[in-house]
CSV table of C-alpha atoms and ligand atoms in Angstrom, one decimal:
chain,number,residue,atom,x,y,z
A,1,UNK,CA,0.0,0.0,0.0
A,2,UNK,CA,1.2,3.2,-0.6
A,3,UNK,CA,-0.3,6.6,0.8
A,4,UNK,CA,1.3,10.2,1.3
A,5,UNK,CA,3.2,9.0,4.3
A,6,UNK,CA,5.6,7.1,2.1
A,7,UNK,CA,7.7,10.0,1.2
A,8,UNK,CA,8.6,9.8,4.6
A,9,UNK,CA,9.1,5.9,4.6
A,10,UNK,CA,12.4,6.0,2.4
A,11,UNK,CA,16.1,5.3,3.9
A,12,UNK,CA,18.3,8.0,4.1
A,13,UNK,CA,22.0,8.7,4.2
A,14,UNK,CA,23.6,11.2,6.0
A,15,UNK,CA,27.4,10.8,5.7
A,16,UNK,CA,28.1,8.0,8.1
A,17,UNK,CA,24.5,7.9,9.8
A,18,UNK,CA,22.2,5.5,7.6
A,19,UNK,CA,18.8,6.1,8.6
A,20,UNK,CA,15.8,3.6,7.8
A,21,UNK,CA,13.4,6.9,7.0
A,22,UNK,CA,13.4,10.3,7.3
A,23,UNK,CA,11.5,11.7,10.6
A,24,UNK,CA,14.0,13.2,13.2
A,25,UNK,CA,13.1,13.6,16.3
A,26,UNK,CA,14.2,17.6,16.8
A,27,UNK,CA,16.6,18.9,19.9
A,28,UNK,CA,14.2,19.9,22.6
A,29,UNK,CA,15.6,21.3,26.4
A,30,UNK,CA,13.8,19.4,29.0
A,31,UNK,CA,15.7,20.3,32.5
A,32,UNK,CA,16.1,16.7,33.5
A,33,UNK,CA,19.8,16.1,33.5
A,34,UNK,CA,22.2,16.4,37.4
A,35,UNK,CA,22.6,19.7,38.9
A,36,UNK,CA,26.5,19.1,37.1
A,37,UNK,CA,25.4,18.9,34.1
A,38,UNK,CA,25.5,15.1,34.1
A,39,UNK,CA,23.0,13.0,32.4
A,40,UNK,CA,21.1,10.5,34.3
A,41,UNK,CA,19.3,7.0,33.7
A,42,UNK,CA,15.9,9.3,33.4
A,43,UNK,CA,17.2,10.7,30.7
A,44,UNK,CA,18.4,7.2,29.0
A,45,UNK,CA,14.7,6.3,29.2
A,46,UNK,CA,13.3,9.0,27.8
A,47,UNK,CA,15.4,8.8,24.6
A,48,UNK,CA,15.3,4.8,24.7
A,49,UNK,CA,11.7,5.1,24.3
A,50,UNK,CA,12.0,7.0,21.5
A,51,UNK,CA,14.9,5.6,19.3
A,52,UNK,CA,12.9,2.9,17.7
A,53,UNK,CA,10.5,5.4,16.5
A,54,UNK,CA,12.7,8.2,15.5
A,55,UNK,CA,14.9,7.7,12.5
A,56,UNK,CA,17.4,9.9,14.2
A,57,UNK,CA,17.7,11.7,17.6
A,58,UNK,CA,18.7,15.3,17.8
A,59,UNK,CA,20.0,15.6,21.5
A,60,UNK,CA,19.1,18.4,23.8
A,61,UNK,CA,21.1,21.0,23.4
A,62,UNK,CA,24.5,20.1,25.1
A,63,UNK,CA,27.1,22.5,26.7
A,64,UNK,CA,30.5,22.2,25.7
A,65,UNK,CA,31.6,24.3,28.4
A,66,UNK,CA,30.9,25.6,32.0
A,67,UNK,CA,31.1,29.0,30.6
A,68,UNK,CA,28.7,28.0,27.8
A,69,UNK,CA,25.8,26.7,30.4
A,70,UNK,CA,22.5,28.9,29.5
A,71,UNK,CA,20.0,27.5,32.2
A,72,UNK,CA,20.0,25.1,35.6
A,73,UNK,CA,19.7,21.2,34.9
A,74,UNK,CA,20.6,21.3,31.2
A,75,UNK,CA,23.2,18.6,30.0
A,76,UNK,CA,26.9,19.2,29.6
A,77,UNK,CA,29.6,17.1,27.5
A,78,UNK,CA,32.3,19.3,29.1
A,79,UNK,CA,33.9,16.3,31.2
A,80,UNK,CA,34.3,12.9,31.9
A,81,UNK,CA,31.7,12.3,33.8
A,82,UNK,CA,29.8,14.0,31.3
A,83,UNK,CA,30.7,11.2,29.4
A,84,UNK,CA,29.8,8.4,31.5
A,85,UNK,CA,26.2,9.8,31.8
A,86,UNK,CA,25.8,10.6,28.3
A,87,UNK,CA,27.0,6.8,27.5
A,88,UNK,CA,23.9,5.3,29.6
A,89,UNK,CA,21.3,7.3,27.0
A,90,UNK,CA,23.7,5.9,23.8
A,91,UNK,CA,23.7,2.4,24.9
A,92,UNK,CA,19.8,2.8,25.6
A,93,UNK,CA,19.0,4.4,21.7
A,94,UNK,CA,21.2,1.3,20.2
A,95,UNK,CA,19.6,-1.2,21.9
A,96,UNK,CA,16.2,-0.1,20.1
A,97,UNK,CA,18.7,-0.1,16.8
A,98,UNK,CA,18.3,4.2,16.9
A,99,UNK,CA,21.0,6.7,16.1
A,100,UNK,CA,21.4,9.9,18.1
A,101,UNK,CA,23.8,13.0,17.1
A,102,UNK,CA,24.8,15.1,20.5
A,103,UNK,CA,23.8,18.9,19.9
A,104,UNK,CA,27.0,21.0,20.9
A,105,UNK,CA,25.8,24.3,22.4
A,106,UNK,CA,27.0,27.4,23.8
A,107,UNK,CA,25.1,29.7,25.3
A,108,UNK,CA,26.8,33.4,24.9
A,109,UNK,CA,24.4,35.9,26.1
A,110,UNK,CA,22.2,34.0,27.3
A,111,UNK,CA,22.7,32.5,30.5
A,112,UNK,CA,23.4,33.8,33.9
A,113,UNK,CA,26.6,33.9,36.1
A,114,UNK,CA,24.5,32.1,39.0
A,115,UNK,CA,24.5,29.3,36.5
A,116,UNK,CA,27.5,29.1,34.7
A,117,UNK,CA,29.6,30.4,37.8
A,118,UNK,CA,30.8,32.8,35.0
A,119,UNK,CA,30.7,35.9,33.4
A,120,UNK,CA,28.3,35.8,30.1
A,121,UNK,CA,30.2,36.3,26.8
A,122,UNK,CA,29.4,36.8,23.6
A,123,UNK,CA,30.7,38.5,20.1
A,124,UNK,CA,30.0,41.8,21.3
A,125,UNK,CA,29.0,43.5,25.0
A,126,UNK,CA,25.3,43.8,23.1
A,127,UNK,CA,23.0,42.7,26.3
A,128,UNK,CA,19.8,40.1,25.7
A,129,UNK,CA,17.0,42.6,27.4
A,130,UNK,CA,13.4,41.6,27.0
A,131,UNK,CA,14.2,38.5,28.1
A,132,UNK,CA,14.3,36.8,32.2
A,133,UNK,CA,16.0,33.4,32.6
A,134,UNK,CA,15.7,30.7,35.1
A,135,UNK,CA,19.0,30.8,37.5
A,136,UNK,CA,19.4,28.3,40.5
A,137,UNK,CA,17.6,30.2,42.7
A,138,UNK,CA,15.3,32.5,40.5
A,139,UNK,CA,12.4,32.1,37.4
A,140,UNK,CA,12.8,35.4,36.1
A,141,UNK,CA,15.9,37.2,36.6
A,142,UNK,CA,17.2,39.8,34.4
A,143,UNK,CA,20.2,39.0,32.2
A,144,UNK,CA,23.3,40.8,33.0
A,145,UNK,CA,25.1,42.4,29.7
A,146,UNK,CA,27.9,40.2,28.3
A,147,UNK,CA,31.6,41.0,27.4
A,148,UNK,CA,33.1,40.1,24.0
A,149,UNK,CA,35.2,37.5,23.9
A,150,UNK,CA,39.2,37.9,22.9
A,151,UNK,CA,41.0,36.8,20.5
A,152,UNK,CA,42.6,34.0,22.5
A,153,UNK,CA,39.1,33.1,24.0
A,154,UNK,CA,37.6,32.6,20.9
A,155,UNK,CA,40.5,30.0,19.7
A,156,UNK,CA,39.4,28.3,23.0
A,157,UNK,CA,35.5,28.2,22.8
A,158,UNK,CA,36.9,26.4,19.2
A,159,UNK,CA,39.0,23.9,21.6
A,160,UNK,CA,36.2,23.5,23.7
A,161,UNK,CA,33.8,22.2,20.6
A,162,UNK,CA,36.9,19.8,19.1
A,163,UNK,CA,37.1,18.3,23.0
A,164,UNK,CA,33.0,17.9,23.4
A,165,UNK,CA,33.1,16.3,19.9
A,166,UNK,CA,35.8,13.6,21.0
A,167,UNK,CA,33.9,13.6,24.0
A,168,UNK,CA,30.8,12.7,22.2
A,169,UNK,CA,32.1,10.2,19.7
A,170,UNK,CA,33.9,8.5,23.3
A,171,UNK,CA,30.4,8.8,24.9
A,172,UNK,CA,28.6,6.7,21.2
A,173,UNK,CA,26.9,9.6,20.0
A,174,UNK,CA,27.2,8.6,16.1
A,175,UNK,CA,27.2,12.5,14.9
A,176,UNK,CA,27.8,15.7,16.4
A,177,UNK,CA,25.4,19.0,15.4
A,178,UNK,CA,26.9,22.2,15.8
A,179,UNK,CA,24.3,24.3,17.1
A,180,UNK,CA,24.8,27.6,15.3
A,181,UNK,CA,21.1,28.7,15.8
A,182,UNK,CA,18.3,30.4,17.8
A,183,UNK,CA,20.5,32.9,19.3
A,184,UNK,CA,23.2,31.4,21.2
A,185,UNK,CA,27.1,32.1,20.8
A,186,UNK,CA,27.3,31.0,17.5
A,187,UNK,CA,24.6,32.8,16.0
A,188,UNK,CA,25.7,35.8,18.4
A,189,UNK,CA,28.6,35.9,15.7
A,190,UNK,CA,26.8,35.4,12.6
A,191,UNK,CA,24.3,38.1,13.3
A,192,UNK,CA,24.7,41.9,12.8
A,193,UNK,CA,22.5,42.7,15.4
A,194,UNK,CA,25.2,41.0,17.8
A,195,UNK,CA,28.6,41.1,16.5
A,196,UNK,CA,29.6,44.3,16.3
A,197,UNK,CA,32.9,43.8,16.2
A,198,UNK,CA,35.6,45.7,13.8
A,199,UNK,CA,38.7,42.6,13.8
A,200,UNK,CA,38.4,39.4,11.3
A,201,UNK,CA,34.9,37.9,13.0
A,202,UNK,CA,33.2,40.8,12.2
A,203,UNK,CA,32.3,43.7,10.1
A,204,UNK,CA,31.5,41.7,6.5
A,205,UNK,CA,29.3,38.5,5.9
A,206,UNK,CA,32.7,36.7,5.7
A,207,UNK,CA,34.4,38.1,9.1
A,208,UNK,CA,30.8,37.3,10.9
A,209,UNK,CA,30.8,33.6,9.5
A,210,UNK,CA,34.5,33.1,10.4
A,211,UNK,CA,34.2,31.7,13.9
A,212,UNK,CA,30.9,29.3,13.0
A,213,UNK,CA,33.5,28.2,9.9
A,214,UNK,CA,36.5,28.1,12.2
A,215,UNK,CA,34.4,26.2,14.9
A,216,UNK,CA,32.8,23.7,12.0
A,217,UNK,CA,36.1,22.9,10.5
A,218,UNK,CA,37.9,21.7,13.5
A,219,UNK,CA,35.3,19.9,15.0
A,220,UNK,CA,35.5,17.8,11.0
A,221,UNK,CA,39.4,17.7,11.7
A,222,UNK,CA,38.4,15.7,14.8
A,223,UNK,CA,36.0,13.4,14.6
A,224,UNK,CA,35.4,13.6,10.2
A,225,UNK,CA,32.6,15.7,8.5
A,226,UNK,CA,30.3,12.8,8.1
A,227,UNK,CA,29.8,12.4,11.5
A,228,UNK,CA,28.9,16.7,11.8
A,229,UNK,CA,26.1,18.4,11.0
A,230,UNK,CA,24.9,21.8,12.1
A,231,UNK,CA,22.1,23.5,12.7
A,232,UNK,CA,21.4,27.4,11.2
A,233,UNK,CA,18.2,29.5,11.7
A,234,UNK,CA,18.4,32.0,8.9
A,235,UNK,CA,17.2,35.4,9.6
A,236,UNK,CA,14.9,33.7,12.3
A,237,UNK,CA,13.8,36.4,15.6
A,238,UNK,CA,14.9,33.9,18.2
A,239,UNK,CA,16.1,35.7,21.4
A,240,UNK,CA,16.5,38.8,19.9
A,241,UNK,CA,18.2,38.2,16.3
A,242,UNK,CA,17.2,40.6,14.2
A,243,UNK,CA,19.5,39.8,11.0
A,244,UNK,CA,19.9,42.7,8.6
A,245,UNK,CA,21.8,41.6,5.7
A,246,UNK,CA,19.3,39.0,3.9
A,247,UNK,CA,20.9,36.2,4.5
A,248,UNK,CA,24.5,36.8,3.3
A,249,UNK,CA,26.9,35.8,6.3
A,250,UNK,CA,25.0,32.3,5.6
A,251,UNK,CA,25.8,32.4,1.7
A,252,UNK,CA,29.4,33.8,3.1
A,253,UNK,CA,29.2,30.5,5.7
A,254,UNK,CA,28.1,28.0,2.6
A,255,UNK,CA,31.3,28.9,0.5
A,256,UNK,CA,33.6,28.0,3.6
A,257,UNK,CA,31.0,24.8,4.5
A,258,UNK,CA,30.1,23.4,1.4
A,259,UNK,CA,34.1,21.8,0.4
A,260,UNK,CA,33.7,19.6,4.0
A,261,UNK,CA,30.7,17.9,2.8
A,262,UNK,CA,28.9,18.1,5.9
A,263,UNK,CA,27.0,14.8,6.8
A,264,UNK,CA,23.9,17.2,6.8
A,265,UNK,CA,22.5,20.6,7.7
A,266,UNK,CA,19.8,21.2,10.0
A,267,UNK,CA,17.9,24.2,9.0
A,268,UNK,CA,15.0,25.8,11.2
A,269,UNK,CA,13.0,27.6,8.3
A,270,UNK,CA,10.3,28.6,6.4
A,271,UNK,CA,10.0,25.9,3.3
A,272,UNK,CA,8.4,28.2,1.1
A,273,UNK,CA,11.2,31.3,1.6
A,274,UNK,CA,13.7,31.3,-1.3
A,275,UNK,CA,16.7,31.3,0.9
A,276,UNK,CA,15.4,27.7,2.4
A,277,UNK,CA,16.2,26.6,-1.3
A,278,UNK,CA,19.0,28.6,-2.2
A,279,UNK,CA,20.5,27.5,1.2
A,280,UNK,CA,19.7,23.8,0.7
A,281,UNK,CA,22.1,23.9,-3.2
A,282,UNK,CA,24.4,26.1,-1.3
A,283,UNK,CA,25.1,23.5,1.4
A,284,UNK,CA,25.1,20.8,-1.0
A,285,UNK,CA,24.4,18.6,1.9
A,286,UNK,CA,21.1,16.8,3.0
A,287,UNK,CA,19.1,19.4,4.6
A,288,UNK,CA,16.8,18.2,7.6
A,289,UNK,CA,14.1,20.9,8.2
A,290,UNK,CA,12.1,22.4,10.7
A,291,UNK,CA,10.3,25.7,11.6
A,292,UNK,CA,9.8,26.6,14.9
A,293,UNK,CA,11.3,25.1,18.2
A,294,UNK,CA,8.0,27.2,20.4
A,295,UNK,CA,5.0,25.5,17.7
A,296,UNK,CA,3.6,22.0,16.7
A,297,UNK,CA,4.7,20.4,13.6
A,298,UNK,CA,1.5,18.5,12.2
A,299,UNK,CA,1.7,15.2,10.1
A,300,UNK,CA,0.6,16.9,7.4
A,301,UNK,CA,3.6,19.7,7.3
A,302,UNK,CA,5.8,17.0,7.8
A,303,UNK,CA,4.8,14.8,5.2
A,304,UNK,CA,4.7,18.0,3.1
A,305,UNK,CA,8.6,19.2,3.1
A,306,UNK,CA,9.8,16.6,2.0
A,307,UNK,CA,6.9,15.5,-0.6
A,308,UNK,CA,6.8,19.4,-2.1
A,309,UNK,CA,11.0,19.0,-2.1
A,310,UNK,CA,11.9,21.6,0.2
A,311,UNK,CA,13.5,19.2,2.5
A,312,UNK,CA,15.4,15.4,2.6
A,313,UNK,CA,13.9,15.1,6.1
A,314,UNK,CA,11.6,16.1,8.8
A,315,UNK,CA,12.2,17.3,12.2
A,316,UNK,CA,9.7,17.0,14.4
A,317,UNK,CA,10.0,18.1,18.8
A,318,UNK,CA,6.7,18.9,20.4
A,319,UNK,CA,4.8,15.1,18.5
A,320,UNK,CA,7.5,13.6,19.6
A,321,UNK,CA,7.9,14.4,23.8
A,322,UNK,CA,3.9,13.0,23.7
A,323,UNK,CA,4.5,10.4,21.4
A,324,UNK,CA,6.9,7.8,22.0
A,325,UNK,CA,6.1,5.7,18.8
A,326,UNK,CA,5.1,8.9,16.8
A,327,UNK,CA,6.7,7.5,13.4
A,328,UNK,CA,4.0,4.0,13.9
A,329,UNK,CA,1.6,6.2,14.8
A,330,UNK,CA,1.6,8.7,11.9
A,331,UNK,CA,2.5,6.1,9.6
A,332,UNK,CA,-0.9,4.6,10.2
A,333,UNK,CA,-2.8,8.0,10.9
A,334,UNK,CA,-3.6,6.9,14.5
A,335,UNK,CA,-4.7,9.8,17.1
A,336,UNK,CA,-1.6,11.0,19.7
A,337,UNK,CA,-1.4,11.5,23.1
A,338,UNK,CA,-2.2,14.7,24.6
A,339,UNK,CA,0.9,16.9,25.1
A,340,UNK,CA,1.3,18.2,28.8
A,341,UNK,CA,3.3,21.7,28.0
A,342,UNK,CA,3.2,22.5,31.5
A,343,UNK,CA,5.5,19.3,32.3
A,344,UNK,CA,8.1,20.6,29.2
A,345,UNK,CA,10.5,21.9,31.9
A,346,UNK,CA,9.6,20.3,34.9
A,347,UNK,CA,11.8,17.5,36.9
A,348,UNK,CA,11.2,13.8,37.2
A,349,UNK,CA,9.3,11.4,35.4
A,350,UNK,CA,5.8,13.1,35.0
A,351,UNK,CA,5.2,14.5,31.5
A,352,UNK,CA,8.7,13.1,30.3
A,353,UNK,CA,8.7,9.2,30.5
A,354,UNK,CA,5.1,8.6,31.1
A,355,UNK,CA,3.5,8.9,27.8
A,356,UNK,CA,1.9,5.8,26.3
A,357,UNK,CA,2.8,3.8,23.0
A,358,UNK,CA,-0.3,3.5,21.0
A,359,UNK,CA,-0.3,-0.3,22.1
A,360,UNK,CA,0.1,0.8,25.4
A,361,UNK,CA,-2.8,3.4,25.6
A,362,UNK,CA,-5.1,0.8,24.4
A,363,UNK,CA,-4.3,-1.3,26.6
A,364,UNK,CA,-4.8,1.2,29.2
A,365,UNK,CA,-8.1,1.7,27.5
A,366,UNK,CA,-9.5,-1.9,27.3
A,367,UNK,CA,-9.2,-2.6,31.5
A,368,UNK,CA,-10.1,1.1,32.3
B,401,LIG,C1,15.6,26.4,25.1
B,401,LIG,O1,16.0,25.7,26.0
B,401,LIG,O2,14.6,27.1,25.2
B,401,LIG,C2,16.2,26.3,23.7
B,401,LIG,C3,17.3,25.5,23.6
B,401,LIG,C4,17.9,25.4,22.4
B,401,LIG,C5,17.3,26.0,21.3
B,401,LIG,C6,16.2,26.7,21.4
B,401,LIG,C7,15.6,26.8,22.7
B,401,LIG,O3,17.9,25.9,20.1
């Protein structure tokens, strides 16, 4: 039988990572992981459940550094025991035959010292200011201005990806992403809103891709570009990115990208927008696509990017925290679970672990 789901039915490659269709389970933040950053066997369960659904897993966004920790009870890969943690959640997604790429992150701007134990930095001192962020001890506290980073910093925040790459190859993460998107450090430095700086990572659409290319380049030396991917928001208002220059510093960032053969390129974006496509031949890599990390993707939409050619995959986040077996269950047009947003950021198992396979519901159903 065939139907409009099959477009999503067919095997894709992506560099090293061969995966049996082509829904992705997206990155999504869910506060779960050790007050050090380390994550847990909760966290193994959650993405267990998951990997034999997903084609691929997009970790949470990871920290590749102390310095680069945006909010309380997020995962790092900045040590060892990192490491260990993160091992318990690989071992879980292979036993279900699943792949999962670890999401390197840094936060810049946004963060707070009570969380990091540091100063915020970024490309510039340009402060996040309509924004409040969770701290240890506080929901909405203001977010101090940050100080731009030096020369010899920003050769380390490189050093600190390469080492959280290793670390996540060590851990059996089969990929790496780069997260270069939704406002963080990376996209601090690609925006003009945000780098404002006058030496070689600033000032033209080449200087303000330099550090992203820099960053990209030696995390490929390290572990080999198809195991890497990265993920880009385009001209997308995310924590204050206001991006003035059309999309250049990304066509700047494709000339320096697209040699590496990249094993994909994550883009969050509109399909319909002509940079999406112009992007997508610039990369020359498989893009995987999604458009909003604060929205529901529908089966429809999903089925749609790829079918109208706008995509090679589909990323899906919000379906999938409800949905454990969302690929069965949208393969067969079966209803889903109610998401509980309230429980997105919470702690324990409620809202995270608890949500039913189809199988499972019925079940549930049949001896209520
Ligand atoms: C978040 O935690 O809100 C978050 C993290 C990473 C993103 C976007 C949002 O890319």
């Amino acid at each position: 039988m065939t139907d409009d789901f099959d477009v999503l039915r067919q095997p894709l490659t992506l560099g090293a990572i061969e995966l049996p269709h082509r829904l992705v389970m997206a990155p999504l933040t869910r506060n779960r992981a050790d007050e050090d950053g380390t994550a847990n066997e909760l966290i193994a369960e959650y993405y267990g459940q998951r990997a034999g659904s997903a084609a691929l897993i997009v970790s949470e966004a990871t920290w590749v550094s102390q310095q680069g920790k945006p909010y309380p009870r997020t995962p790092g890969i900045a040590t060892d025991q990192h490491r260990d943690g993160w091992r318990l959640t690989t071992d879980a997604v292979h036993a279900e035959g699943g792949k999962i790429v670890a999401q390197l992150w840094h936060g810049g701007r946004i963060g707070h010292p009570d969380t990091s134990g540091q100063e915020l930095v970024s490309a510039s001192a340009t402060p996040l200011e309509s924004l409040t962020i969770f701290t240890p001890t506080e929901a909405k506290a203001a977010i101090p201005a940050p100080r731009a980073l030096t020369l010899e910093e920003i050769t380390t925040v490189v050093q600190d990806f390469v080492a959280a790459a290793k670390r996540a190859i060590d851990a059996g993460f089969d990929g790496v992403e780069v997260h270069a998107a939704n406002g963080y450090l990376l996209q601090q430095f690609l925006s003009d809103n945000t780098n404002h700086r006058d030496d070689a990572y600033g000032g033209s659409p080449e200087n303000r891709a330099r550090f992203v290319a820099e960053v990209v380049r030696a995390v490929v030396d390290a572990i080999g570009a198809d195991r890497v991917g990265i993920r880009l928001s385009p001209l997308a208002p995310a924590h204050e990115m206001a991006e003035q220059d059309g999309g250049d510093t990304y066509r700047a960032l494709a000339k320096e990208l697209a040699p590496l053969h990249l094993a994909y390129v994550h883009l969050l974006a509109q399909p319909e927008d002509a940079l999406t496509a112009e992007l997508r031949a610039a990369y020359g890599a498989p893009v995987l696509l999604n458009t909003g990390f604060a929205k529901n993707t529908e089966r429809a939409e999903a089925i749609s990017f790829v079918a109208d050619g706008h995509a090679d995959a589909s990323v899906v986040g919000r379906a999938f925290i409800a949905n454990p077996d969302l690929y069965e269950r949208w393969s067969q047009d079966a209803p889903q679970n109610e998401t509980r947003t309230n429980l997105f950021y919470a702690s324990g198992p409620e809202g995270y672990t608890d949500y039913p396979t189809l199988a499972e519901a019925e079940a549930q159903t049949a001896t209520a």
